[in-house]
Short mmCIF file of C-alpha atoms in Angstrom, two decimals:
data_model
loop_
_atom_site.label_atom_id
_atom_site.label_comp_id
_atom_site.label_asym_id
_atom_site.label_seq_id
_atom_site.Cartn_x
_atom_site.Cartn_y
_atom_site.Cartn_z
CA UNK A 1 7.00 -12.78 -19.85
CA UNK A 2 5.03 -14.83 -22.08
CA UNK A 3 7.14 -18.12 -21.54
CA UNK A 4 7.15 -17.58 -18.05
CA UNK A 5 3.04 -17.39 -17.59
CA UNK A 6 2.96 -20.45 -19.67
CA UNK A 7 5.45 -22.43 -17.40
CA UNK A 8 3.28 -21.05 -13.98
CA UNK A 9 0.28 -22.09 -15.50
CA UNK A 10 1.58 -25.34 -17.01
CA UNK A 11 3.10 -26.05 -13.19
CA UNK A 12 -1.14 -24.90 -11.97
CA UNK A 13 -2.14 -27.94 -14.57
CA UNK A 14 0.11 -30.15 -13.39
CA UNK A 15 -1.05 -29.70 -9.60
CA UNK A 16 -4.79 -29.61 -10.52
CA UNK A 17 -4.23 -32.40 -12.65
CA UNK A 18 -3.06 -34.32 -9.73
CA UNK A 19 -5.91 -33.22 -7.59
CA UNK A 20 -8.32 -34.84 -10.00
CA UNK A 21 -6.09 -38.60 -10.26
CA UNK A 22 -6.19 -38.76 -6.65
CA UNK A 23 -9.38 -38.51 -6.06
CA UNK A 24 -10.06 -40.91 -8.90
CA UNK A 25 -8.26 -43.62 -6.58
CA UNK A 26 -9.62 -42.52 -3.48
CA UNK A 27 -13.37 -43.34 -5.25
CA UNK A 28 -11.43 -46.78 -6.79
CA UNK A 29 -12.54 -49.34 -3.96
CA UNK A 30 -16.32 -48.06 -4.86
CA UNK A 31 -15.59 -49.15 -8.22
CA UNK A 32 -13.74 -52.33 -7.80
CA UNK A 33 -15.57 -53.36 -4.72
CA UNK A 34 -16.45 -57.15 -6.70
CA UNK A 35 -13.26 -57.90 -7.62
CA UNK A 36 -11.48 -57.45 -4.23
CA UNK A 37 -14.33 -59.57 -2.56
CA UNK A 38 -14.00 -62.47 -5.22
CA UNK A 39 -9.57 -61.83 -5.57
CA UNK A 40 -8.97 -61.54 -1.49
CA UNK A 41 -12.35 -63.35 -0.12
CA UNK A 42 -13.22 -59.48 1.51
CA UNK A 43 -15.97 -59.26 3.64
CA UNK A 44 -17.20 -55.99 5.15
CA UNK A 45 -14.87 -55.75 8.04
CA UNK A 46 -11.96 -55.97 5.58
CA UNK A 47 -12.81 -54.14 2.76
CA UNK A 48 -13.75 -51.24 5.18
CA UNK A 49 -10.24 -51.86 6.74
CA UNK A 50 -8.77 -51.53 2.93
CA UNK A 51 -11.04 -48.40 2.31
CA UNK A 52 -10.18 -46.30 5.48
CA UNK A 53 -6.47 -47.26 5.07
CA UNK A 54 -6.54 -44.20 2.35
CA UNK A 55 -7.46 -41.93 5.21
CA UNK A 56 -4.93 -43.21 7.79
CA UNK A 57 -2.40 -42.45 5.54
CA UNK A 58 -3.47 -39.33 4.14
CA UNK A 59 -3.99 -37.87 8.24
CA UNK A 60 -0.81 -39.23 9.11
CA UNK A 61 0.86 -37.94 6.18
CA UNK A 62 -0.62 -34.09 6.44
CA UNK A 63 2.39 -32.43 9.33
CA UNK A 64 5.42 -34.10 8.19
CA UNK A 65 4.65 -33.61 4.46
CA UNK A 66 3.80 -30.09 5.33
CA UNK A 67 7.63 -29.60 7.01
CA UNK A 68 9.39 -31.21 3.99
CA UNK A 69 7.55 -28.89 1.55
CA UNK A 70 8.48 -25.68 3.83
CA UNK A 71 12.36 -27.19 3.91
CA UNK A 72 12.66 -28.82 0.42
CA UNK A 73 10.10 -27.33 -1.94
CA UNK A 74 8.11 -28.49 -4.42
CA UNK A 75 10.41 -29.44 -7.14
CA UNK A 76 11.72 -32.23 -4.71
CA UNK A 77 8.54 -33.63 -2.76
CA UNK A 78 5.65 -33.31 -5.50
CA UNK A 79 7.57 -36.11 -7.61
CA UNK A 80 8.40 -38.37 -4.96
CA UNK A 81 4.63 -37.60 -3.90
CA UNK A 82 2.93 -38.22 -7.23
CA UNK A 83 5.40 -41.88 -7.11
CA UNK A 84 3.89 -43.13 -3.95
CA UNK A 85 0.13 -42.79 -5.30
CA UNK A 86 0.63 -44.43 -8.31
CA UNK A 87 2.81 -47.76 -6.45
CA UNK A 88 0.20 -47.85 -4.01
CA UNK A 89 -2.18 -49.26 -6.26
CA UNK A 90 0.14 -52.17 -8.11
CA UNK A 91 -0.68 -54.24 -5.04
CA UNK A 92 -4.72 -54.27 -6.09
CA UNK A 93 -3.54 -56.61 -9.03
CA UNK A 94 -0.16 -58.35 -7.87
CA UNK A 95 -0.89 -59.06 -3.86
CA UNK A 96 -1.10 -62.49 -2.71
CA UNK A 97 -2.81 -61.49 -0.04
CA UNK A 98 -5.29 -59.02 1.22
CA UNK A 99 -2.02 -57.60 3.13
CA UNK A 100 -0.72 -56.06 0.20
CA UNK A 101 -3.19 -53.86 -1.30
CA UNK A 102 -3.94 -52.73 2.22
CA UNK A 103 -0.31 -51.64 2.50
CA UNK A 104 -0.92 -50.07 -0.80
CA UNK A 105 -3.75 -47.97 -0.02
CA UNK A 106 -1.68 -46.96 3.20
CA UNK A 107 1.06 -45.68 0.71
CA UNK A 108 -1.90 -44.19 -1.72
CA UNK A 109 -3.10 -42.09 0.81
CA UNK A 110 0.25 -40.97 2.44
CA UNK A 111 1.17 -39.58 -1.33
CA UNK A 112 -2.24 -38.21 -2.28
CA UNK A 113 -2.02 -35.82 1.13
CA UNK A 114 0.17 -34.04 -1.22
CA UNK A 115 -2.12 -32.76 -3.29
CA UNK A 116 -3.95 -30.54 -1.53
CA UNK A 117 -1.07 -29.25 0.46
CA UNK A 118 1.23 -29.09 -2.64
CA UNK A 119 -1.98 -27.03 -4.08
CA UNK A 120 -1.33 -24.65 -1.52
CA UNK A 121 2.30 -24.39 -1.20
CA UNK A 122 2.83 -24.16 -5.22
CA UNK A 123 0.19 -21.47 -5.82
CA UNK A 124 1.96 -19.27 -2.60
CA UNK A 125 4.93 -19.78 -4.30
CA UNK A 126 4.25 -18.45 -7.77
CA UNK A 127 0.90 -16.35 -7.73
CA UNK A 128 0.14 -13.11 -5.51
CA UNK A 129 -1.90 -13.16 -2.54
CA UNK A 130 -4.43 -11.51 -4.37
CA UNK A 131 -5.21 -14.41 -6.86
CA UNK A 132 -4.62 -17.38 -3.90
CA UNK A 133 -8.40 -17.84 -3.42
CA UNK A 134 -9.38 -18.04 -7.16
CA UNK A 135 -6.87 -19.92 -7.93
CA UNK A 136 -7.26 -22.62 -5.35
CA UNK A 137 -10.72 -22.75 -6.33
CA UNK A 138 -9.83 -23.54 -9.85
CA UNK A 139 -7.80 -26.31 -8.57
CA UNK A 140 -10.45 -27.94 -6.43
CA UNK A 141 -12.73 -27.26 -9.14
CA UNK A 142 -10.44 -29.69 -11.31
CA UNK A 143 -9.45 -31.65 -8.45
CA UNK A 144 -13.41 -32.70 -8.25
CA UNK A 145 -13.66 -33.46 -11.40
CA UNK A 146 -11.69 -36.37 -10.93
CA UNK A 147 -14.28 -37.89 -8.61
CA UNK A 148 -16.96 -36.95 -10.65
CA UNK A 149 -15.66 -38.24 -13.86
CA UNK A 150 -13.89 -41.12 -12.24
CA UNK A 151 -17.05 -42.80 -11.07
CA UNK A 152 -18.74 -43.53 -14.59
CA UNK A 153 -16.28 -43.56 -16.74
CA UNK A 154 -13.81 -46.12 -14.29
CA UNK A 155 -16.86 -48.14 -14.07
CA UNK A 156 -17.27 -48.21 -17.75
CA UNK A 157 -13.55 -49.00 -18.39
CA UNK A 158 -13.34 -51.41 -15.81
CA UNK A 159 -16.67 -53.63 -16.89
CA UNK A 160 -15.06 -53.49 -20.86
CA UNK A 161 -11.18 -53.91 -19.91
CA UNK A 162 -11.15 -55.66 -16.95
CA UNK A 163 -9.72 -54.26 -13.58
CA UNK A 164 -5.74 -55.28 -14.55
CA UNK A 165 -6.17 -52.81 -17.62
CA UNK A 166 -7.46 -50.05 -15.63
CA UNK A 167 -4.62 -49.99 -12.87
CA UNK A 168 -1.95 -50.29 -15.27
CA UNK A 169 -3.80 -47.67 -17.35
CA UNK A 170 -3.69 -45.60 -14.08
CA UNK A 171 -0.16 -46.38 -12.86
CA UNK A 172 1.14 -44.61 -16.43
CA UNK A 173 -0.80 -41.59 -15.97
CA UNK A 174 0.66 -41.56 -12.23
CA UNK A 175 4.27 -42.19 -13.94
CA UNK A 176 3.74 -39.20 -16.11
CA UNK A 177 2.28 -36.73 -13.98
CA UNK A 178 5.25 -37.43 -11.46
CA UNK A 179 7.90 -37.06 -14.61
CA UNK A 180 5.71 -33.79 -15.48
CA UNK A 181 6.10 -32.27 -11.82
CA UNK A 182 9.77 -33.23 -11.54
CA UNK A 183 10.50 -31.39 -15.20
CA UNK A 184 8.00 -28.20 -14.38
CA UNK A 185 8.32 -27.39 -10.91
CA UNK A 186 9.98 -24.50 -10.29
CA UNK A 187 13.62 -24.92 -7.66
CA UNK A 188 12.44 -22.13 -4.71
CA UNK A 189 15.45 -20.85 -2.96
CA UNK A 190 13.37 -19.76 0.32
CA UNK A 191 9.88 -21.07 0.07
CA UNK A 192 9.66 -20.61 3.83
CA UNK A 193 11.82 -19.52 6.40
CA UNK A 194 9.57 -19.99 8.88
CA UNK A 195 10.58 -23.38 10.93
CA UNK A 196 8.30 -25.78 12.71
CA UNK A 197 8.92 -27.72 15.30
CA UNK A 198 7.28 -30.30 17.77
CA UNK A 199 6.85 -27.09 20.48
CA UNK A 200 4.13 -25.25 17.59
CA UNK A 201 2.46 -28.80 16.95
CA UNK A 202 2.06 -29.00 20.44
CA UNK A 203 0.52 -25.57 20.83
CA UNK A 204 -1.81 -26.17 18.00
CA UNK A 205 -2.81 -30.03 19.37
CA UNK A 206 -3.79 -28.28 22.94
CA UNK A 207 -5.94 -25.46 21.27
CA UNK A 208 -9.17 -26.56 22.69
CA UNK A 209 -11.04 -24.84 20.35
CA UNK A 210 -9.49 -25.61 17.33
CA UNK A 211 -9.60 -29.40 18.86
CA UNK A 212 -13.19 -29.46 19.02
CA UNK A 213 -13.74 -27.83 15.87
CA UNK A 214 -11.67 -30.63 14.06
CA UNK A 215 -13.65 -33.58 16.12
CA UNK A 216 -17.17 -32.39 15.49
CA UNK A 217 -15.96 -31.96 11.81
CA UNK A 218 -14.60 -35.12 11.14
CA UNK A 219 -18.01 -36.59 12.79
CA UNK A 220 -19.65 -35.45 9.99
CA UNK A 221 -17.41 -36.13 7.20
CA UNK A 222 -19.21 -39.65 6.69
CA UNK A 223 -21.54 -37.92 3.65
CA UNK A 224 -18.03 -37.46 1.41
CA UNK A 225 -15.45 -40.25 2.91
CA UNK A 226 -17.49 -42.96 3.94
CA UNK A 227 -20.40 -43.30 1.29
CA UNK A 228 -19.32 -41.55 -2.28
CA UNK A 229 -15.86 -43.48 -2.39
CA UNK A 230 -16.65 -46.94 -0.73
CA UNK A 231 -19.97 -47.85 0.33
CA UNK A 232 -22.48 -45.72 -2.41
CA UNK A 233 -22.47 -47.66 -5.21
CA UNK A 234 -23.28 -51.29 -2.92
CA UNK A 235 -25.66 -49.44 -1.31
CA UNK A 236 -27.37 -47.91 -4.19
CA UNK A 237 -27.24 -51.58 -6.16
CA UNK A 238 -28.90 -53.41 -3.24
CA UNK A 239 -30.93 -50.99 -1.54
CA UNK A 240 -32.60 -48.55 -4.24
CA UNK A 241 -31.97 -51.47 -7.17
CA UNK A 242 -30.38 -49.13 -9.16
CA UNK A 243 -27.61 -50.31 -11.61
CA UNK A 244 -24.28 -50.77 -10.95
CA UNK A 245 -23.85 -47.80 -13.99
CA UNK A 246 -25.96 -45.36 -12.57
CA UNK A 247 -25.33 -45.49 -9.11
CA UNK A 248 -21.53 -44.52 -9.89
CA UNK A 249 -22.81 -41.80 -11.54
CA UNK A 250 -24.94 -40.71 -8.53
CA UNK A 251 -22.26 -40.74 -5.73
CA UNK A 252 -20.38 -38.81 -8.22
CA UNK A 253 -23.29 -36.38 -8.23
CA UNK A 254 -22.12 -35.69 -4.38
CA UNK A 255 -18.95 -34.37 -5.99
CA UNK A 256 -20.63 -32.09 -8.44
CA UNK A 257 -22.76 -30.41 -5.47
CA UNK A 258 -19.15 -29.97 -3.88
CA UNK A 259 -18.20 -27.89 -6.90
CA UNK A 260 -20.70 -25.53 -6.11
CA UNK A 261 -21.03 -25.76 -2.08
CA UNK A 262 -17.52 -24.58 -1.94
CA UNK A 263 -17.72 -20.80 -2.99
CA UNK A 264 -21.64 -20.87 -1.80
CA UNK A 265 -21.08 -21.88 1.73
CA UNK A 266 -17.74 -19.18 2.12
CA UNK A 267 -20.28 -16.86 0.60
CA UNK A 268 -22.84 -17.13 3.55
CA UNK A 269 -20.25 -17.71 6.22
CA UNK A 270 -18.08 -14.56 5.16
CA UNK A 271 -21.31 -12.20 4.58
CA UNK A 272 -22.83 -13.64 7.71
CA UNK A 273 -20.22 -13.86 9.66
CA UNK A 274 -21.06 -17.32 11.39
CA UNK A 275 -19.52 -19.44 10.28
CA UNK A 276 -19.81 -21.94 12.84
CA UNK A 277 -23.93 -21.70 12.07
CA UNK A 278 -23.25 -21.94 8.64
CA UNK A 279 -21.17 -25.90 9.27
CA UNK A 280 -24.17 -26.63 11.11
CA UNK A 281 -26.88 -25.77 9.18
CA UNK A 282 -24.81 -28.51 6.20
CA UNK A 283 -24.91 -30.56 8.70
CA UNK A 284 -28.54 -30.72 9.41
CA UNK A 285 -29.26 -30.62 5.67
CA UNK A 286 -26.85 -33.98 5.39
CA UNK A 287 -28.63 -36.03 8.61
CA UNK A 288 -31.85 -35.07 7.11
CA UNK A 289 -31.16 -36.30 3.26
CA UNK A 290 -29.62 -39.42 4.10
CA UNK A 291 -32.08 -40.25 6.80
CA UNK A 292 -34.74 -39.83 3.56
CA UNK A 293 -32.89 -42.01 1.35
CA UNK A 294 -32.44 -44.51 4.04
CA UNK A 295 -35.72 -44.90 5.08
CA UNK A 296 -37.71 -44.31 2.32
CA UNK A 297 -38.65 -45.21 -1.60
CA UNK A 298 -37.28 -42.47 -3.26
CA UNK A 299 -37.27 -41.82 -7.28
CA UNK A 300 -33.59 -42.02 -9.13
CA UNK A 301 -34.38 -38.54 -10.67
CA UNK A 302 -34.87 -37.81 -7.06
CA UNK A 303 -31.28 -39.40 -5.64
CA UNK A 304 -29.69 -36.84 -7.83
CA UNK A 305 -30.95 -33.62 -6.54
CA UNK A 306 -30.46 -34.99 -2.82
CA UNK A 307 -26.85 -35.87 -3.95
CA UNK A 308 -26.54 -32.29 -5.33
CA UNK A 309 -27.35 -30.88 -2.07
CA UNK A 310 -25.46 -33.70 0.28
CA UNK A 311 -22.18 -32.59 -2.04
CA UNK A 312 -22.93 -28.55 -1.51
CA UNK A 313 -23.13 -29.77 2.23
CA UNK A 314 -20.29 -31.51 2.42
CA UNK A 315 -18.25 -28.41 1.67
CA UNK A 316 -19.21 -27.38 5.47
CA UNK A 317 -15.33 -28.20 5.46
CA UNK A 318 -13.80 -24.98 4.24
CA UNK A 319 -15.28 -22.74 6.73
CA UNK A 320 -14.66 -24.73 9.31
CA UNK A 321 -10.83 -24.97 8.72
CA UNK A 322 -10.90 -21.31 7.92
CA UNK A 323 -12.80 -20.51 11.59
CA UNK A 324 -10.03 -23.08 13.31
CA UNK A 325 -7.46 -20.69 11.87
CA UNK A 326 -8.35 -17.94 14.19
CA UNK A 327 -8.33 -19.51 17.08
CA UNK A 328 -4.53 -19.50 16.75
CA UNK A 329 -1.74 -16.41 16.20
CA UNK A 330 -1.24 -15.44 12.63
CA UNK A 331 2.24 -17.28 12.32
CA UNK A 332 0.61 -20.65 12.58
CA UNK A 333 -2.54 -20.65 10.76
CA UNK A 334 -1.09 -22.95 7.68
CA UNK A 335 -0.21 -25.42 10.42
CA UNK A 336 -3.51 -25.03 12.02
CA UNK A 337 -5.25 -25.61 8.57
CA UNK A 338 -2.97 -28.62 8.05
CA UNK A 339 -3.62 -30.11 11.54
CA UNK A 340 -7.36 -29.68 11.52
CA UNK A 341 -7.75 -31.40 7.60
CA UNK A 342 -5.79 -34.11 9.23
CA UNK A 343 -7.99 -34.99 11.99
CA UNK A 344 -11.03 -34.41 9.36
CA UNK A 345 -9.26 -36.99 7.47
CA UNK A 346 -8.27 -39.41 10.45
CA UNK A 347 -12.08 -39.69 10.76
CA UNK A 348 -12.51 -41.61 7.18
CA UNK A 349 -10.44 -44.49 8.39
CA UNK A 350 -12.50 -44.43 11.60
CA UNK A 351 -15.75 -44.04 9.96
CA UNK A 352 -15.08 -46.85 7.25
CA UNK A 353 -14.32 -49.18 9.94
CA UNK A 354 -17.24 -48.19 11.85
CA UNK A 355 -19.65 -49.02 8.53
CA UNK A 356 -17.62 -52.68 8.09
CA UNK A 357 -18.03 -53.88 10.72
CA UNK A 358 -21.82 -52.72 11.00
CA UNK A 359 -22.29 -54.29 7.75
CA UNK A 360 -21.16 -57.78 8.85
CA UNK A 361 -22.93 -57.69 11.83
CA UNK A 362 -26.49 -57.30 10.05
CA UNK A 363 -25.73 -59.73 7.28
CA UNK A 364 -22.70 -58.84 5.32
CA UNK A 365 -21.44 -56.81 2.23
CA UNK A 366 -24.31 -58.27 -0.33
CA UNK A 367 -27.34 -58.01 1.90
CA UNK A 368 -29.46 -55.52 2.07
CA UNK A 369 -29.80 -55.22 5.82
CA UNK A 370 -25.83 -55.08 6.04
CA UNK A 371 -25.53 -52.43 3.77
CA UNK A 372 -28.88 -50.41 5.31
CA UNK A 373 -27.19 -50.51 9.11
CA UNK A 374 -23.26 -49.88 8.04
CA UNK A 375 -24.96 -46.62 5.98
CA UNK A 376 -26.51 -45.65 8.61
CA UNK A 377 -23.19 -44.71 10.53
CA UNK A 378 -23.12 -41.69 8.28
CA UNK A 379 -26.31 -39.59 9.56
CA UNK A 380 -25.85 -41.16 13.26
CA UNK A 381 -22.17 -39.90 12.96
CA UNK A 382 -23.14 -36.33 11.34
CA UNK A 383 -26.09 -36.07 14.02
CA UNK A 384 -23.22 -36.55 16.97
CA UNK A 385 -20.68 -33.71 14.93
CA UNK A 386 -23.71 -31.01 14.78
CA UNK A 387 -24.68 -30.97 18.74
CA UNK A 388 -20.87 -30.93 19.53
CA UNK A 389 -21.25 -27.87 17.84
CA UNK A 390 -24.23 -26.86 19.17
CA UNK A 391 -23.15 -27.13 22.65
CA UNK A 392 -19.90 -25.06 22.08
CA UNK A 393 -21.38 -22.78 19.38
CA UNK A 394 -21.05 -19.46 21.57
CA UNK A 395 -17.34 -20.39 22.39
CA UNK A 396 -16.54 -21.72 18.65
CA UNK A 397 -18.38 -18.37 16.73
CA UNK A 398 -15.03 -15.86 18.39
CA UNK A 399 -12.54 -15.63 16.59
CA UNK A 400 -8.84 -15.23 18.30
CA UNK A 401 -6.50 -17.54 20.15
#
């Protein structure tokens, strides 16, 4: 009994543990931002082409990654998962070309969506219903951590090492967490019977509700895809003249608040029961920090507490896939869930592009101006998410397909 606890738990770390490395590329190009502009000549259109790439990938990934983990299980698909991340980033440091890490960061994101939905499908698999809640919230606990402690400490390792250390550091810890997964996973006989085809994507594509609900959430997801993992620390540097150091510690801050907004915001959704007032209210809070920061002097000990609360925000997320999964029978709310985080997702590619090409137009990727318009996007963006929602909140607040 004993053994077998240890091996569920050690097959938890091993998940959780992935969580975190993702994330710690996703927040990479934040990090790394001066080398790719010196190495591949990247101005702001292309570097917010590279950056969004991650979120193309990841979208597009989300449905058919979802089947092969219903047919072939985890013991099969984590591995090859946990492969692509790590190979994704080899082109950062060996592409001739912009081309190539831009392909990369394609293939990044298209093996990180496994993370989350491998989180789900392994702790189904091997813990009761009972414990799936506090259990995934131990893994995105972990998973954040990643972000939050890959924004320093990269930055750190990066400045003493160099950049070529760093990936190759990162590619073996990516080589043995995929070895890990292929060696612990358990081999499920009947993870799933249920079968999905094109006819229940379909059904789940045309829900109007759930349709809207994804749009107007991905309009706001600027505050946690577009600034903390691409555009914060450039922003921070020029803008607020804070150091390179410390403002990789403050979009990690956004991260932190995340840690906490996640049980918080299900809290007042679940003992309020509206949830759909609950996404707005976060997204009110987020327009109304970042138009502060954006348009005014503000303190450094000050740009931590509104990072704190933008991160606590930014976990607006979980209700809202949890209220798009009744708007659909029973049988398909884990394809609802997946479908909605996709189009959530789809919106950081958009979104990056959006701030990349604002950038250039007001002066490029080391002016101030640049960086003040493209950031920008991110409340403008949010502002356009909450009165979607606030023109369909009466529909959007019942539950039931």
């Amino acid at each position: 009994m004993h053994h077998r606890q240890f091996v569920i738990w050690s097959g938890w770390l091993v998940v959780s543990l992935f969580y975190a490395y993702q994330y710690i590329l996703r927040v990479l190009p934040n990090i790394i931002l001066p080398f790719l502009t010196e190495r591949y000549a990247m101005d702001g259109v292309l570097f917010g082409q590279f950056s969004g790439l991650y979120y193309t990938g990841y979208a597009l990934a989300h449905v058919p990654l979802g089947i092969l983990l219903d047919r072939f299980g985890v013991k099969k698909v984590l591995p090859l998962s946990f492969a692509l991340t790590f190979l994704g980033i080899l082109p950062i440091i060996y592409g001739s070309t912009w081309h190539y890490p831009a392909i990369g960061r394609l293939i990044t994101g298209i093996g990180s969506s496994a993370a989350i939905l491998g989180a789900f499908q392994y702790i189904r698999l091997v813990f009761s219903e009972g414990r799936f809640t506090r259990v995934l919230s131990m893994t995105v606990t972990v998973g954040l951590m990643g972000a939050i402690y890959g924004g320093q400490p990269t930055q750190y390792l990066c400045d003493t090492y160099g950049v070529y250390t760093v990936i190759h550091f990162l590619v073996v810890v990516g080589c043995l967490l995929s070895l890990a997964a292929y060696i612990i996973m358990p081999t499920s006989k009947k993870e799933h019977q249920k079968k999905i085809g094109f006819k229940e994507i379909f059904q789940i594509l045309t829900n109007t509700r759930t349709l809207l609900l994804a749009i107007a959430s991905g309009f706001m997801v600027g505050a946690l895809e577009g600034f903390p993992d691409a555009w914060g620390v450039a922003f921070l540097t020029k803008v607020h003249n804070v150091t390179a150091k410390d403002a990789a510690q403050l979009t990690s801050f956004i991260f932190f608040g995340m840690c906490f907004g996640g049980p918080l915001l299900s809290y007042i959704a679940d003992s309020t029961k509206r949830y759909v007032e609950t996404i707005i209210g976060a997204g009110l809070v987020m327009t109304a920090l970042f138009f502060i920061i954006l348009f005014c002097s503000v303190p450094v000990s000050l740009l931590y507490i509104f990072f704190v609360i933008i991160g606590i925000s930014c976990a607006y997320q979980i209700p809202a896939i949890y209220q798009a999964s009744t708007y659909v029978e029973k049988q398909f709310t884990g394809l609802a869930t997946a479908l909605v985080n996709m189009v959530i997702m789809g919106f950081g590619h958009l979104l990056h592009s959006t701030i990349g090409a604002t950038v250039n137009s007001y002066g490029g990727i080391d002016s101030v101006s640049g960086l003040h318009a493209g950031v920008l996007t991110v409340p403008i963006t949010c502002v356009m998410g909450v009165m979607l929602l606030l023109l369909f909140r009466k529909s959007l607040e019942k539950g039931g397909s």
